[in-house]
Amino acid sequence: MLVRASIEPLAWESEFFQRPSAKLHFSDSAPQVNPAELDVFTLTQAKVPTHRLDLIDALGQLGFKLVEGEVDLSLSVGVNDTVGTENASFSVDAKTDTGTCQHRVTTYPYRVATTEDIPLLRSVAANAFALSRFRAPWYDPQDSGRFYALWAEKAVLGTFDHQCLLVMDSSGQPAGFVTLRDLHDGSARIGLLAVFPDAQGKGIGSSLMSAAKQWCQSHGLHRLLVATQMSNIAALRLYIRSGASIESTAYWLCRG
């Protein structure tokens, strides 16, 4: 099988990881991929629907190897929906984007993260997302953590994702965060969602999903999207428990 795709140079990733990087975009009308064109880049990524085994096999012949699987999910956010997930309930001040999430008998307030929170968020993100598709042998061991630490920072600044919400525990300390991006088509996408290590098992994950859904409601958005690694069973359970359905699955492959 011929692989037909355009090759997109990834300027930002090339600079950040210090590796000339590119990504394939598949199309029947695109030219056949020439291995010599791929050799220009240290790394070339490809995201392939899981049912396209023929394409995966053809990419293997070009030197691509499996990196990780990805599951994309979505859930509807209705104006009259009960806010929250499972045993969670939620109230919000739309002007300040602050509110509370109640999980069973514990009330978890949330607020918008500020620049003062960036050092903490960077540290948590670097550890929470240390394992991702940005992994060895294509990337250095610390690269994934660096990448997601910067992602969290940019979400606070509104320069990548548009906002970062912090859920606070019963003692008023940050217990988890979620970043959100308005896609300007009536939907939003969760970028990062993480529960702090010492807050596991307290319903913080459900509260973060509640906060994300309420953020959508307060911004007039009716659909929430989120993607996670196939290997992240805990995240998949959380999202499905929160009302999400699987939209698609894909494999990430890399050549380099």
Short mmCIF file of C-alpha atoms in Angstrom, two decimals:
data_model
loop_
_atom_site.label_atom_id
_atom_site.label_comp_id
_atom_site.label_asym_id
_atom_site.label_seq_id
_atom_site.Cartn_x
_atom_site.Cartn_y
_atom_site.Cartn_z
CA MET A 1 0.00 0.00 0.00
CA LEU A 2 1.17 3.52 -0.82
CA VAL A 3 1.16 6.08 1.98
CA ARG A 4 -0.26 9.37 0.75
CA ALA A 5 0.21 12.28 3.13
CA SER A 6 1.44 15.83 3.42
CA ILE A 7 4.33 16.50 5.79
CA GLU A 8 3.82 19.34 8.27
CA PRO A 9 6.98 20.68 9.95
CA LEU A 10 6.32 21.25 13.67
CA ALA A 11 8.20 24.45 14.41
CA TRP A 12 7.24 24.81 18.07
CA GLU A 13 7.97 21.18 18.98
CA SER A 14 11.20 21.25 16.99
CA GLU A 15 12.43 24.18 19.04
CA PHE A 16 11.16 22.90 22.39
CA PHE A 17 12.56 19.38 22.06
CA GLN A 18 15.58 20.47 20.02
CA ARG A 19 14.74 17.87 17.37
CA PRO A 20 13.52 18.73 13.85
CA SER A 21 10.00 17.30 13.99
CA ALA A 22 7.10 16.83 11.60
CA LYS A 23 3.65 15.24 11.40
CA LEU A 24 1.92 13.37 8.59
CA HIS A 25 -1.56 14.39 7.41
CA PHE A 26 -3.17 11.62 5.41
CA SER A 27 -5.22 12.28 2.27
CA ASP A 28 -5.97 10.30 -0.88
CA SER A 29 -5.16 13.43 -2.88
CA ALA A 30 -1.77 13.96 -1.20
CA PRO A 31 1.47 12.82 -2.86
CA GLN A 32 3.09 9.53 -1.97
CA VAL A 33 5.37 9.87 1.04
CA ASN A 34 9.01 9.78 0.02
CA PRO A 35 11.40 8.34 2.64
CA ALA A 36 13.99 10.93 1.60
CA GLU A 37 11.57 13.69 2.63
CA LEU A 38 11.13 12.04 6.02
CA ASP A 39 14.89 11.84 6.49
CA VAL A 40 14.98 15.64 6.71
CA PHE A 41 13.41 15.34 10.15
CA THR A 42 14.78 13.68 13.26
CA LEU A 43 11.25 12.71 14.29
CA THR A 44 8.05 12.32 12.27
CA GLN A 45 4.73 11.65 13.99
CA ALA A 46 1.63 9.98 12.59
CA LYS A 47 -1.80 9.56 14.19
CA VAL A 48 -3.73 6.69 12.60
CA PRO A 49 -7.29 5.45 13.28
CA THR A 50 -7.08 2.04 14.92
CA HIS A 51 -9.13 0.38 12.18
CA ARG A 52 -6.60 1.40 9.50
CA LEU A 53 -4.36 -1.61 9.96
CA ASP A 54 -3.34 -1.41 6.31
CA LEU A 55 -1.99 2.09 6.85
CA ILE A 56 -0.25 1.06 10.05
CA ASP A 57 1.46 -1.80 8.21
CA ALA A 58 2.53 0.52 5.39
CA LEU A 59 3.96 3.02 7.87
CA GLY A 60 5.88 0.20 9.50
CA GLN A 61 7.61 -0.41 6.19
CA LEU A 62 8.68 3.25 6.23
CA GLY A 63 10.27 2.85 9.64
CA PHE A 64 7.42 4.02 11.88
CA LYS A 65 6.92 2.30 15.23
CA LEU A 66 4.02 2.23 17.68
CA VAL A 67 4.25 4.80 20.47
CA GLU A 68 0.88 4.80 22.25
CA GLY A 69 -2.85 4.44 21.72
CA GLU A 70 -5.30 7.30 22.25
CA VAL A 71 -9.02 7.38 23.06
CA ASP A 72 -11.08 10.48 22.28
CA LEU A 73 -14.30 10.95 24.25
CA SER A 74 -17.10 13.50 24.39
CA LEU A 75 -20.03 14.35 26.62
CA SER A 76 -22.99 16.64 26.17
CA VAL A 77 -23.39 19.57 28.55
CA GLY A 78 -27.01 20.71 28.60
CA VAL A 79 -28.27 23.95 30.11
CA ASN A 80 -30.62 22.07 32.40
CA ASP A 81 -28.32 19.17 33.16
CA THR A 82 -27.55 18.36 36.74
CA VAL A 83 -24.06 19.66 37.16
CA GLY A 84 -21.55 17.16 38.41
CA THR A 85 -20.85 13.49 38.13
CA GLU A 86 -22.31 10.61 40.08
CA ASN A 87 -22.72 11.89 43.64
CA ALA A 88 -21.45 15.38 42.84
CA SER A 89 -23.43 18.59 42.87
CA PHE A 90 -22.19 22.00 41.87
CA SER A 91 -22.85 25.72 42.20
CA VAL A 92 -21.01 28.52 40.43
CA ASP A 93 -20.61 32.26 40.20
CA ALA A 94 -20.41 32.84 36.43
CA LYS A 95 -18.76 36.23 36.90
CA THR A 96 -15.79 34.95 38.85
CA ASP A 97 -15.68 31.30 37.75
CA THR A 98 -15.60 30.18 41.36
CA GLY A 99 -17.88 27.63 42.93
CA THR A 100 -18.15 24.45 44.93
CA CYS A 101 -18.33 20.77 44.02
CA GLN A 102 -19.91 18.43 46.54
CA HIS A 103 -18.88 14.78 46.52
CA ARG A 104 -20.99 12.80 49.00
CA VAL A 105 -20.61 14.88 52.20
CA THR A 106 -17.46 16.81 51.35
CA THR A 107 -17.65 20.18 49.63
CA TYR A 108 -14.80 21.04 47.30
CA PRO A 109 -14.54 24.68 46.23
CA TYR A 110 -12.76 25.61 43.05
CA ARG A 111 -11.22 28.73 41.61
CA VAL A 112 -9.39 29.94 38.54
CA ALA A 113 -5.64 29.40 38.81
CA THR A 114 -3.47 32.53 38.85
CA THR A 115 0.16 33.22 38.08
CA GLU A 116 0.99 32.60 41.75
CA ASP A 117 -0.09 28.98 41.24
CA ILE A 118 2.23 28.38 38.28
CA PRO A 119 5.24 26.95 40.21
CA LEU A 120 3.00 24.40 41.95
CA LEU A 121 1.15 23.50 38.76
CA ARG A 122 4.37 23.07 36.82
CA SER A 123 5.73 20.72 39.48
CA VAL A 124 2.55 18.64 39.64
CA ALA A 125 2.18 18.46 35.85
CA ALA A 126 5.81 17.45 35.35
CA ASN A 127 5.30 14.44 37.60
CA ALA A 128 1.71 13.57 36.69
CA PHE A 129 2.46 13.46 32.96
CA ALA A 130 5.98 12.06 33.08
CA LEU A 131 4.78 9.10 31.00
CA SER A 132 3.18 9.99 27.67
CA ARG A 133 3.74 9.59 23.95
CA PHE A 134 6.75 11.89 24.35
CA ARG A 135 8.78 8.96 25.60
CA ALA A 136 12.01 7.09 25.00
CA PRO A 137 13.56 6.17 22.64
CA TRP A 138 12.35 9.19 20.67
CA TYR A 139 12.54 11.72 23.50
CA ASP A 140 14.68 12.24 26.58
CA PRO A 141 13.26 10.96 29.91
CA GLN A 142 12.51 14.46 31.21
CA ASP A 143 10.96 15.78 27.99
CA SER A 144 7.37 14.72 28.70
CA GLY A 145 7.37 16.36 32.12
CA ARG A 146 8.88 19.56 30.72
CA PHE A 147 6.29 19.66 27.94
CA TYR A 148 3.26 19.30 30.20
CA ALA A 149 4.67 21.64 32.85
CA LEU A 150 4.82 24.34 30.18
CA TRP A 151 1.32 23.38 29.01
CA ALA A 152 -0.05 23.97 32.53
CA GLU A 153 1.73 27.33 32.74
CA LYS A 154 0.38 28.43 29.37
CA ALA A 155 -3.14 27.44 30.42
CA VAL A 156 -2.91 29.76 33.42
CA LEU A 157 -1.70 32.55 31.13
CA GLY A 158 -4.42 31.77 28.58
CA THR A 159 -1.91 31.41 25.76
CA PHE A 160 -2.61 27.76 24.92
CA ASP A 161 -5.62 26.39 26.75
CA HIS A 162 -7.84 29.26 27.81
CA GLN A 163 -8.17 28.63 31.53
CA CYS A 164 -6.98 26.45 34.38
CA LEU A 165 -9.29 25.59 37.28
CA LEU A 166 -8.08 24.46 40.69
CA VAL A 167 -10.22 22.30 42.98
CA MET A 168 -9.44 22.85 46.66
CA ASP A 169 -9.64 20.20 49.38
CA SER A 170 -11.46 20.49 52.70
CA SER A 171 -8.52 22.36 54.23
CA GLY A 172 -8.41 24.89 51.40
CA GLN A 173 -5.33 23.45 49.71
CA PRO A 174 -5.12 22.76 45.96
CA ALA A 175 -6.05 19.14 45.27
CA GLY A 176 -6.29 18.97 41.49
CA PHE A 177 -6.47 21.00 38.31
CA VAL A 178 -8.08 20.91 34.89
CA THR A 179 -7.28 23.05 31.84
CA LEU A 180 -9.88 23.97 29.23
CA ARG A 181 -9.91 25.38 25.73
CA ASP A 182 -12.90 26.91 23.96
CA LEU A 183 -12.91 25.49 20.42
CA HIS A 184 -15.29 28.23 19.19
CA ASP A 185 -17.71 25.70 17.73
CA GLY A 186 -19.95 25.25 20.75
CA SER A 187 -17.54 22.84 22.42
CA ALA A 188 -14.54 22.84 24.73
CA ARG A 189 -11.66 20.43 25.15
CA ILE A 190 -9.97 19.36 28.36
CA GLY A 191 -6.23 19.65 27.89
CA LEU A 192 -4.86 18.43 31.21
CA LEU A 193 -6.59 16.95 34.24
CA ALA A 194 -4.65 15.81 37.28
CA VAL A 195 -5.35 14.98 40.90
CA PHE A 196 -2.51 15.84 43.27
CA PRO A 197 -0.74 12.73 44.68
CA ASP A 198 -1.86 13.26 48.28
CA ALA A 199 -5.49 13.87 47.24
CA GLN A 200 -6.13 10.55 45.51
CA GLY A 201 -9.30 8.63 46.41
CA LYS A 202 -11.26 11.63 47.68
CA GLY A 203 -13.51 12.31 44.70
CA ILE A 204 -11.31 15.11 43.37
CA GLY A 205 -11.36 13.68 39.84
CA SER A 206 -15.16 13.77 39.75
CA SER A 207 -15.07 17.30 41.14
CA LEU A 208 -12.68 18.37 38.38
CA MET A 209 -15.06 16.97 35.77
CA SER A 210 -17.90 18.83 37.49
CA ALA A 211 -15.91 22.04 37.32
CA ALA A 212 -15.17 21.49 33.64
CA LYS A 213 -18.84 20.90 32.84
CA GLN A 214 -19.90 23.99 34.75
CA TRP A 215 -17.24 26.04 32.96
CA CYS A 216 -18.80 24.92 29.69
CA GLN A 217 -22.27 25.88 30.89
CA SER A 218 -21.18 29.31 32.06
CA HIS A 219 -19.54 29.92 28.67
CA GLY A 220 -22.53 28.73 26.66
CA LEU A 221 -20.82 25.57 25.41
CA HIS A 222 -22.78 22.35 24.98
CA ARG A 223 -20.10 19.72 24.37
CA LEU A 224 -16.96 18.72 26.27
CA LEU A 225 -14.16 16.73 24.62
CA VAL A 226 -11.25 14.92 26.22
CA ALA A 227 -8.57 12.51 25.04
CA THR A 228 -6.40 10.14 27.03
CA GLN A 229 -3.95 7.30 26.54
CA MET A 230 -5.42 3.82 26.03
CA SER A 231 -3.21 2.65 28.88
CA ASN A 232 -4.71 5.18 31.32
CA ILE A 233 -7.54 3.00 32.60
CA ALA A 234 -8.21 5.22 35.63
CA ALA A 235 -8.81 8.26 33.41
CA LEU A 236 -11.05 6.29 31.05
CA ARG A 237 -13.16 5.10 33.99
CA LEU A 238 -13.46 8.65 35.30
CA TYR A 239 -14.57 10.09 31.97
CA ILE A 240 -17.07 7.33 31.24
CA ARG A 241 -18.43 7.54 34.79
CA SER A 242 -18.84 11.28 34.21
CA GLY A 243 -21.09 10.63 31.22
CA ALA A 244 -18.61 10.62 28.35
CA SER A 245 -18.82 8.30 25.37
CA ILE A 246 -15.98 7.09 23.18
CA GLU A 247 -15.88 8.95 19.86
CA SER A 248 -12.77 7.47 18.27
CA THR A 249 -9.55 5.58 18.89
CA ALA A 250 -6.17 6.02 17.26
CA TYR A 251 -2.55 4.95 17.42
CA TRP A 252 0.38 7.35 17.55
CA LEU A 253 3.41 6.18 15.58
CA CYS A 254 6.82 7.75 15.29
CA ARG A 255 9.76 7.51 12.92
CA GLY A 256 13.17 8.59 14.10
#
